[in-house]
PDB file of C-alpha atoms in Angstrom:
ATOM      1  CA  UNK M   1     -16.471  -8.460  29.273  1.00  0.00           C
ATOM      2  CA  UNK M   2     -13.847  -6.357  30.440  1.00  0.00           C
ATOM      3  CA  UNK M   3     -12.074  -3.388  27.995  1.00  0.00           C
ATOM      4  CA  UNK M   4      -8.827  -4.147  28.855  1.00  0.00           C
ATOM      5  CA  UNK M   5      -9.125  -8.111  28.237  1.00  0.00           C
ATOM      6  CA  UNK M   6     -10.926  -6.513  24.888  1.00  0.00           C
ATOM      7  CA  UNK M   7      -8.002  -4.692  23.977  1.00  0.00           C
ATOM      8  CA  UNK M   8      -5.472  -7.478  24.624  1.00  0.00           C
ATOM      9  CA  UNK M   9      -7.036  -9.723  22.630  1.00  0.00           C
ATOM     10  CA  UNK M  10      -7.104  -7.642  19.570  1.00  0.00           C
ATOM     11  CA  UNK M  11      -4.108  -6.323  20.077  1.00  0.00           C
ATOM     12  CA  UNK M  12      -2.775 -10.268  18.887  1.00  0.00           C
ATOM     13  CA  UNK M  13      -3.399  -9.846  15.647  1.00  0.00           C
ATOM     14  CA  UNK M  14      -1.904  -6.549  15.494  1.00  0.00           C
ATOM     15  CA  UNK M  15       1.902  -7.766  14.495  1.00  0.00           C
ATOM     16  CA  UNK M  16       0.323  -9.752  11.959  1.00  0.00           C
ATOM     17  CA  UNK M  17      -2.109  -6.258  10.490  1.00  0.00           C
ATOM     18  CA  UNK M  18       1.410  -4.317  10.543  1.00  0.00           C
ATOM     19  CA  UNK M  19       3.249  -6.697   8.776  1.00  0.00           C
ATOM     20  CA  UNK M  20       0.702  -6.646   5.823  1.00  0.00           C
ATOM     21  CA  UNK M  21       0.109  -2.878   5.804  1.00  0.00           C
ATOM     22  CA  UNK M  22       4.399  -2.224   5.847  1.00  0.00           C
ATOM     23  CA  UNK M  23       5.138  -5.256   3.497  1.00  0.00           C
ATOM     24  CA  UNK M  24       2.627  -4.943   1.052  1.00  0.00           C
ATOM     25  CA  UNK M  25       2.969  -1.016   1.119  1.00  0.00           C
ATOM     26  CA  UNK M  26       7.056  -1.174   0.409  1.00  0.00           C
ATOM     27  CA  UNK M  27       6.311  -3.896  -2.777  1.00  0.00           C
ATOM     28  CA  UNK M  28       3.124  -1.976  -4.033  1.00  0.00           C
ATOM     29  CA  UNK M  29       5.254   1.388  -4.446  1.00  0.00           C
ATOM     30  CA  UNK M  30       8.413  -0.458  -5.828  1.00  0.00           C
ATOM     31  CA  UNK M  31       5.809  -2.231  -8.583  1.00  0.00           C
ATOM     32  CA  UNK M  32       3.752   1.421  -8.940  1.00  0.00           C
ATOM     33  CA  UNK M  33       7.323   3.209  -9.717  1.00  0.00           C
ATOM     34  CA  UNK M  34       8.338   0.367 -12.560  1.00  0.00           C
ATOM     35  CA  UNK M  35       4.928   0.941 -13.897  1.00  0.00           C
ATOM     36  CA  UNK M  36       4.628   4.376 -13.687  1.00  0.00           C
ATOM     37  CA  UNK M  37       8.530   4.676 -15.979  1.00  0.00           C
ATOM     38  CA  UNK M  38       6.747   2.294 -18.311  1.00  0.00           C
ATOM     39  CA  UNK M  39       3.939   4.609 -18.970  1.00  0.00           C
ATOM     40  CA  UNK M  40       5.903   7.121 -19.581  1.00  0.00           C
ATOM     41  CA  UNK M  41       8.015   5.501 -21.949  1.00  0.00           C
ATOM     42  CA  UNK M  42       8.073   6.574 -25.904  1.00  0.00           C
ATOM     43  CA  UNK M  43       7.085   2.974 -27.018  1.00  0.00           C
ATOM     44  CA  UNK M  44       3.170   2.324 -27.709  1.00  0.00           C
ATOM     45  CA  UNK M  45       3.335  -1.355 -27.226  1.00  0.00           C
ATOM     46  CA  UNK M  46       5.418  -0.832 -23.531  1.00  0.00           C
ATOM     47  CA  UNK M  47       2.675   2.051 -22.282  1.00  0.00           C
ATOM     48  CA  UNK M  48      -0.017   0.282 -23.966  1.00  0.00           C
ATOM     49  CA  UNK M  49       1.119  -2.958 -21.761  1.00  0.00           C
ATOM     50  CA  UNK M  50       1.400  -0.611 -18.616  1.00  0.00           C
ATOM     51  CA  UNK M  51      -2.036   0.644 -19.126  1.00  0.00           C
ATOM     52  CA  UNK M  52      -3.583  -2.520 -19.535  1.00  0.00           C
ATOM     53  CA  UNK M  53      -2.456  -3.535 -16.430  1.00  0.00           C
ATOM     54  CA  UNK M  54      -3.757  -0.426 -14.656  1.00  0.00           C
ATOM     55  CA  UNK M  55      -6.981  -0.839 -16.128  1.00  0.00           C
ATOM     56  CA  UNK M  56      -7.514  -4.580 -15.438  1.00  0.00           C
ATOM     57  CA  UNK M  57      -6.231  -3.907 -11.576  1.00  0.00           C
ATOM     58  CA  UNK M  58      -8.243  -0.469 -10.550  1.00  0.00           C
ATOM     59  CA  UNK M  59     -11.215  -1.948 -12.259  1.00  0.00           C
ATOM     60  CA  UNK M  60     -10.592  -5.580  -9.711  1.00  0.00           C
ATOM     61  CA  UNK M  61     -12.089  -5.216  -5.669  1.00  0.00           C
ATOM     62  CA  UNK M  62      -9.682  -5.494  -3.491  1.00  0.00           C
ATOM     63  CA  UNK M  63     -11.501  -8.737  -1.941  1.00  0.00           C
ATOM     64  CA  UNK M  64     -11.712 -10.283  -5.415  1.00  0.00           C
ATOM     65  CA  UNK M  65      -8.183  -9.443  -6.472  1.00  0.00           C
ATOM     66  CA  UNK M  66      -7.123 -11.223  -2.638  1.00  0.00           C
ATOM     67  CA  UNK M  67      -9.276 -14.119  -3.637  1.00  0.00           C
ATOM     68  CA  UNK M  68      -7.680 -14.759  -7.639  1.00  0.00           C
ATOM     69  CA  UNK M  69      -4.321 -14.499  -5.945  1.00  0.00           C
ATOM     70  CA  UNK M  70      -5.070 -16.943  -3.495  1.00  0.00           C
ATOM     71  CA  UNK M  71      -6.912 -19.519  -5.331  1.00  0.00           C
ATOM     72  CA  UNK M  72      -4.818 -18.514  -9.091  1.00  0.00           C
ATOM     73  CA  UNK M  73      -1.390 -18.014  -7.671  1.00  0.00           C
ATOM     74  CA  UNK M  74      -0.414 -21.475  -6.915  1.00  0.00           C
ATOM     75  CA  UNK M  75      -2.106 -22.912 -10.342  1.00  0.00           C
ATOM     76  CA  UNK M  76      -0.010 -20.219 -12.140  1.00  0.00           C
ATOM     77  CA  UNK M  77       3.431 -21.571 -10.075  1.00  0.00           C
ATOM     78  CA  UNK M  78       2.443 -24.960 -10.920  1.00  0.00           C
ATOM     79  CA  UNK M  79       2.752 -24.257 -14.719  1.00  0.00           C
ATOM     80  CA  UNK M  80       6.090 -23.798 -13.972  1.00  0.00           C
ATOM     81  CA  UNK M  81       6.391 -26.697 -12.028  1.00  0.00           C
ATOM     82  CA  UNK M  82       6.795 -24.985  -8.738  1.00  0.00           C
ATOM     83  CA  UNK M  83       4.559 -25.647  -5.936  1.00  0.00           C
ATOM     84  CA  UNK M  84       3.391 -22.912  -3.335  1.00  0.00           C
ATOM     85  CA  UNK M  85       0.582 -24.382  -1.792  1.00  0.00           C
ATOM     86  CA  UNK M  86       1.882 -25.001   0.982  1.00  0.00           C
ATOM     87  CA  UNK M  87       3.398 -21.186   1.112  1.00  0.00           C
ATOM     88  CA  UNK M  88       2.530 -19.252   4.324  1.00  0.00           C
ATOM     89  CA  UNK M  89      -0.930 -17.187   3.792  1.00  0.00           C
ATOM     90  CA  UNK M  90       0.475 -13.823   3.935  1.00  0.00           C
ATOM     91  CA  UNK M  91       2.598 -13.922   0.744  1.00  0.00           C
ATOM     92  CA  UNK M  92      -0.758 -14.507  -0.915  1.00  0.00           C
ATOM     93  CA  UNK M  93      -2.144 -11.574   0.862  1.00  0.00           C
ATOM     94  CA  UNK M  94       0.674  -9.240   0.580  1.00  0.00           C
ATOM     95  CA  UNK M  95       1.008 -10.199  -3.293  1.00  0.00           C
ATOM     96  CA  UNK M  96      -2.744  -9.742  -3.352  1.00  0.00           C
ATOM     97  CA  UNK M  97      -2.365  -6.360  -1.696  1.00  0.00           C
ATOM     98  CA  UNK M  98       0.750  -5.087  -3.228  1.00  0.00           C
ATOM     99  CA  UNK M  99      -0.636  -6.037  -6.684  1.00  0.00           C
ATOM    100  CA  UNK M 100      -3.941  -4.011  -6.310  1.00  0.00           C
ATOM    101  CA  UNK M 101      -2.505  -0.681  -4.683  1.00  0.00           C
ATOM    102  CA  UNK M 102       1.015  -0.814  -7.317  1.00  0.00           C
ATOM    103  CA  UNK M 103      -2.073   0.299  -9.589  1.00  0.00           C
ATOM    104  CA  UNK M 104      -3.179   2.981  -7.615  1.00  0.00           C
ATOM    105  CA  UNK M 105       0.527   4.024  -6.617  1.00  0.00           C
ATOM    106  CA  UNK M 106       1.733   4.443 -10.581  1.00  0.00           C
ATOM    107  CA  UNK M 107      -0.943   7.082 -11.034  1.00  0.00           C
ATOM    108  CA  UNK M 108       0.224   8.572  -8.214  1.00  0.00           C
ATOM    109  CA  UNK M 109       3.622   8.982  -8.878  1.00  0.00           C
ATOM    110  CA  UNK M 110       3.444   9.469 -12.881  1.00  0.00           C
ATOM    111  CA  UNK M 111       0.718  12.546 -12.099  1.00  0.00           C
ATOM    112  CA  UNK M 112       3.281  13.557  -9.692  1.00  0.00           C
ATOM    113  CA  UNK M 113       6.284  13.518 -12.227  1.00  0.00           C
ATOM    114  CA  UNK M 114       4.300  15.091 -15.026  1.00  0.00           C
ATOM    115  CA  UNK M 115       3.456  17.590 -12.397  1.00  0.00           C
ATOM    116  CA  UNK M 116       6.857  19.087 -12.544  1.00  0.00           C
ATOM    117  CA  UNK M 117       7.424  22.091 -14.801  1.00  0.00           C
ATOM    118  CA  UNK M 118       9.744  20.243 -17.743  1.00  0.00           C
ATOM    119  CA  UNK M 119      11.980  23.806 -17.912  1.00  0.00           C
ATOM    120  CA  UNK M 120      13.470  23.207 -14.781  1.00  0.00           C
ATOM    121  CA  UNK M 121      14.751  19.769 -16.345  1.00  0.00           C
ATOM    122  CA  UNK M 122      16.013  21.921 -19.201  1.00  0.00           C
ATOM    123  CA  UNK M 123      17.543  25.012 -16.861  1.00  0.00           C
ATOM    124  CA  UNK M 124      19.063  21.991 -14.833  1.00  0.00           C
ATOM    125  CA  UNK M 125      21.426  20.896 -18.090  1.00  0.00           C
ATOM    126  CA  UNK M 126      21.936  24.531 -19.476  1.00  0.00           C
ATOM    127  CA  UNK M 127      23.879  25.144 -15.941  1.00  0.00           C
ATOM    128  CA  UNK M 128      26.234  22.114 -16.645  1.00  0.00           C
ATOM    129  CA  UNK M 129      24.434  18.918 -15.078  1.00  0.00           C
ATOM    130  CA  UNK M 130      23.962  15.863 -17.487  1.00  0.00           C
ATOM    131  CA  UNK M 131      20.582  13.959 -17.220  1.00  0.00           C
ATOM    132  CA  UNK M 132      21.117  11.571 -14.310  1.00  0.00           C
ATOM    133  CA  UNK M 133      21.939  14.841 -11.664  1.00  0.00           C
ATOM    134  CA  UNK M 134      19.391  16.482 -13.177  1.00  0.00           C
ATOM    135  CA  UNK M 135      16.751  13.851 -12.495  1.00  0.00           C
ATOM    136  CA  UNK M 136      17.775  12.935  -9.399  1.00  0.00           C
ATOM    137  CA  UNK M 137      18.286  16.444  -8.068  1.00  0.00           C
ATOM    138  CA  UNK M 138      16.229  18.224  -9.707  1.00  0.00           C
ATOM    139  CA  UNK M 139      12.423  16.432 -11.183  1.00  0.00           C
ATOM    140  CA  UNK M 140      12.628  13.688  -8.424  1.00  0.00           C
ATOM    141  CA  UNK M 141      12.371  15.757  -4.971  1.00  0.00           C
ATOM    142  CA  UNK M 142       9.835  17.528  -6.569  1.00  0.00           C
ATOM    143  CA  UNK M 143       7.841  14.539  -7.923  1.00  0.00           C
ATOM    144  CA  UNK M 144       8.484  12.899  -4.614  1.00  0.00           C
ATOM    145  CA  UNK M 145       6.914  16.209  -2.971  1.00  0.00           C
ATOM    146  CA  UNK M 146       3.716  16.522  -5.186  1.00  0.00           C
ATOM    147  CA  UNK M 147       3.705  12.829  -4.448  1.00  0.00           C
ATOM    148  CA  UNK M 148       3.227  12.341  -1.030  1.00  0.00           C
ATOM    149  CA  UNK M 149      -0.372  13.427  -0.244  1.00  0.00           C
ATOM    150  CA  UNK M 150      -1.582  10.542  -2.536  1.00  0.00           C
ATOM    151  CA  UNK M 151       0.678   8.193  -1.116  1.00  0.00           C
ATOM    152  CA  UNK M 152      -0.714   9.364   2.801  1.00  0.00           C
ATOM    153  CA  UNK M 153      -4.238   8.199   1.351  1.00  0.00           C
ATOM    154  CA  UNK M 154      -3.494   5.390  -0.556  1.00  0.00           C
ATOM    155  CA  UNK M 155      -1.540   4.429   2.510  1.00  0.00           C
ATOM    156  CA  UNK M 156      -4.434   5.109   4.974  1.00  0.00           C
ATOM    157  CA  UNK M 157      -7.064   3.095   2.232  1.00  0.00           C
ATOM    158  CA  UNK M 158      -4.490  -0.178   2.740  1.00  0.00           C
ATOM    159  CA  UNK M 159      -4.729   0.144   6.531  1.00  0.00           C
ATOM    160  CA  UNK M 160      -8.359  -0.433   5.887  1.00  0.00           C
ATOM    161  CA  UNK M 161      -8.044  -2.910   3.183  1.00  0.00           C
ATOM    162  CA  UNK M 162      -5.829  -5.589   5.327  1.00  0.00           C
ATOM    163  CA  UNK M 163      -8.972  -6.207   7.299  1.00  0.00           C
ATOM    164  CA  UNK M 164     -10.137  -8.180   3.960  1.00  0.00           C
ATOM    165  CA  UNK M 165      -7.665 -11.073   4.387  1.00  0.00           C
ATOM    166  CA  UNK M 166      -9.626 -12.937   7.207  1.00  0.00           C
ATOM    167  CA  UNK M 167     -11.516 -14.694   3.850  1.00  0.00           C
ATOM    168  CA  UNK M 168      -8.339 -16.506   3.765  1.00  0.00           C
ATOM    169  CA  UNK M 169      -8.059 -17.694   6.889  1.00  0.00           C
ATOM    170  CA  UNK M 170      -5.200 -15.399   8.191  1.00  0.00           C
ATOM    171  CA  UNK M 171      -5.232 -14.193  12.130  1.00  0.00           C
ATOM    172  CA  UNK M 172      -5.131 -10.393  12.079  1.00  0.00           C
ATOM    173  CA  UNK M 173      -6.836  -7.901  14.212  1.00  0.00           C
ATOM    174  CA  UNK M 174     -10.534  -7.971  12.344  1.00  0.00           C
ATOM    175  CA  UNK M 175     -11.062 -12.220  12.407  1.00  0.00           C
ATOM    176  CA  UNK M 176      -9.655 -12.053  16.315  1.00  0.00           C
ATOM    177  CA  UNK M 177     -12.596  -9.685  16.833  1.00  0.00           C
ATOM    178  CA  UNK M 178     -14.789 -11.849  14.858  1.00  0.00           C
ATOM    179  CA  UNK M 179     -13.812 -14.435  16.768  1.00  0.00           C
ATOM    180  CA  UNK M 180     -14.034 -12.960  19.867  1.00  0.00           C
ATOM    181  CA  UNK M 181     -17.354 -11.729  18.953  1.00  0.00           C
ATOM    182  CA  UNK M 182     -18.507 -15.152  18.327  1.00  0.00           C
ATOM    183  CA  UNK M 183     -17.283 -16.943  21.665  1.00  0.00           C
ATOM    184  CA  UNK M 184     -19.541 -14.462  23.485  1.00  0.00           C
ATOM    185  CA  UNK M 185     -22.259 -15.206  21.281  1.00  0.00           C
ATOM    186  CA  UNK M 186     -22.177 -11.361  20.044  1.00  0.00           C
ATOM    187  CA  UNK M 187     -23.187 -10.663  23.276  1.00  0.00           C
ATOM    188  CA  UNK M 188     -20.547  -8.000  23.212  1.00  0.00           C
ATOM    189  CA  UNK M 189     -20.500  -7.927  19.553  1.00  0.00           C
ATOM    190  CA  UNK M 190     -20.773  -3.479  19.262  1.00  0.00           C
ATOM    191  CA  UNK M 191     -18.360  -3.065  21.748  1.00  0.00           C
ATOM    192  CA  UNK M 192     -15.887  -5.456  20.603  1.00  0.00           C
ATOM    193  CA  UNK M 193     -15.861  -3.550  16.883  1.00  0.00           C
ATOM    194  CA  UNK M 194     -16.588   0.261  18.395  1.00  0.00           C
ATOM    195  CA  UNK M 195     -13.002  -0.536  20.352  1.00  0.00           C
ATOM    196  CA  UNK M 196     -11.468  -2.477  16.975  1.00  0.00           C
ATOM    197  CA  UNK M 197     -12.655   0.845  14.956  1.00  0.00           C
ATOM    198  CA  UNK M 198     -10.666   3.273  17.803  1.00  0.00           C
ATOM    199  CA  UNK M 199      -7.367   1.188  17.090  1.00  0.00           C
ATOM    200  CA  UNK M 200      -7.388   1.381  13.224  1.00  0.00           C
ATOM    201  CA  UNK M 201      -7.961   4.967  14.214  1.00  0.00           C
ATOM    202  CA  UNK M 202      -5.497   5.321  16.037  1.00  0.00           C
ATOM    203  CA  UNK M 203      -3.161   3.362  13.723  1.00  0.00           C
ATOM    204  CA  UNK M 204      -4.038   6.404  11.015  1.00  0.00           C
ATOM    205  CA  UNK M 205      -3.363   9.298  13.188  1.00  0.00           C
ATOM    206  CA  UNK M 206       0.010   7.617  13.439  1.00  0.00           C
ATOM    207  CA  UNK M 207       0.279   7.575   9.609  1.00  0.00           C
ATOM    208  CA  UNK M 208      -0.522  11.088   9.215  1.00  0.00           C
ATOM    209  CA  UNK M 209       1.459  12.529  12.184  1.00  0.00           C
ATOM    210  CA  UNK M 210       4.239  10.893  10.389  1.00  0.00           C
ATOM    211  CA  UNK M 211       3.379  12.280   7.278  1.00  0.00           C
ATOM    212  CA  UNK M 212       3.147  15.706   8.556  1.00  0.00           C
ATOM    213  CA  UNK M 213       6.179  15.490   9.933  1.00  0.00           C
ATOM    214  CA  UNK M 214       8.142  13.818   6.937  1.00  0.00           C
ATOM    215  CA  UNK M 215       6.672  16.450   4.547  1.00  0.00           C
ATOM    216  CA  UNK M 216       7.792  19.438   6.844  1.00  0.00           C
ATOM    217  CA  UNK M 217      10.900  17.975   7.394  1.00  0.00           C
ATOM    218  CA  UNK M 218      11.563  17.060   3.490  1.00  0.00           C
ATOM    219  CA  UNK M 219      10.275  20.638   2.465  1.00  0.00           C
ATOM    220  CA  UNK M 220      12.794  21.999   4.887  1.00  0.00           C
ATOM    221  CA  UNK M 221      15.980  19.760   2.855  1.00  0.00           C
ATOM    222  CA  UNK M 222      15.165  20.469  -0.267  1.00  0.00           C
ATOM    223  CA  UNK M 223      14.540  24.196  -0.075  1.00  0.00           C
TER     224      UNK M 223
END
């Protein structure tokens, strides 16, 4: 088998890989930030809630927490009287996905924001600013800052982790090498998955290039 009819033929699925890596990244962090501000909220009952939640998800496999969304999501909806079975399969997977890194992403960004020295919040309103300019000027870009190394790797571990959702039947790049693997009888099964391995490699030096570049440039605005 040729490389380049190789490469083509992955390639298919990789809209579909993207899609799930951007989608379920952008609604994991918006989850992880809601749950990070509720643990670190005065109320027991609120963190205690939050923390629960943490526990039960980081403690859940990625492949078993794509699975209970799958099969649980649509007998949850229907208790409601709403029917998603016949939903597309990547809102199952990017709920499945977003739902397992938020988890990972709240740790990240409350570690980040307790990070931050609390006198600079208290310098902030002795020169004049109320609490809104000084959180948002002031404890944010630096939480954001001590943030982003986490977020590279926890962005890098879901590149890996949408490979999982060929269990549910969705067409990304890992099933069309499967599948291309199994028309030629694994015949050319190594280098089908050596080439599959380069591109998710690739795919990650993209992700840190632009991280490198992000954090240079956002040290640069906020000095």
């Amino acid at each position: 088998m040729r490389l380049g009819k190789v490469i083509s033929s992955l390639l298919t699925g990789l809209p579909t890989t993207l899609i799930l890596l951007v989608l379920s990244f952008v609604f994991a962090s918006l989850i992880g930030i809601g749950l990070a501000w509720l643990c670190l909220r005065r109320s027991l009952v609120v963190r205690g809630l939050a923390r629960g939640y943490l526990g039960i998800v980081r403690g859940t496999p990625p492949l078993l927490m794509l699975l209970v969304v799958y099969y649980g999501l649509p007998k949850l909806f229907l208790l409601a009287g709403i029917d998603i079975n016949n939903w597309d399969k990547l809102f199952f997977a990017i709920a499945a996905l977003a739902i397992g890194w938020s988890a990972y992403l709240a740790e990240a960004f409350r570690s980040a924001f307790l990070s931050v020295d609390t006198g600079q919040y208290e310098a902030a309103l002795a020169v004049g600013m109320n609490t809104h300019q000084a959180f948002r000027r002031i404890i944010m870009p630096q939480t954001f800052l001590i943030a982003i190394p986490n977020i590279e790797n926890l962005l890098i571990g879901l590149v890996k982790a949408t490979s999982l959702v060929y269990v549910i039947g969705i067409v990304d790049m890992y099933s069309t090498a499967t599948d291309l693997s199994n028309q030629n009888q694994g015949v050319y099964q190594l280098e089908i998955f050596v080439v599959l391995a380069l591109i998710y490699w690739l795919i990650v030096l993209l992700i840190e290039l632009g991280f490198r570049r992000f954090r240079k440039h956002y040290q640069y605005v906020t000095v």
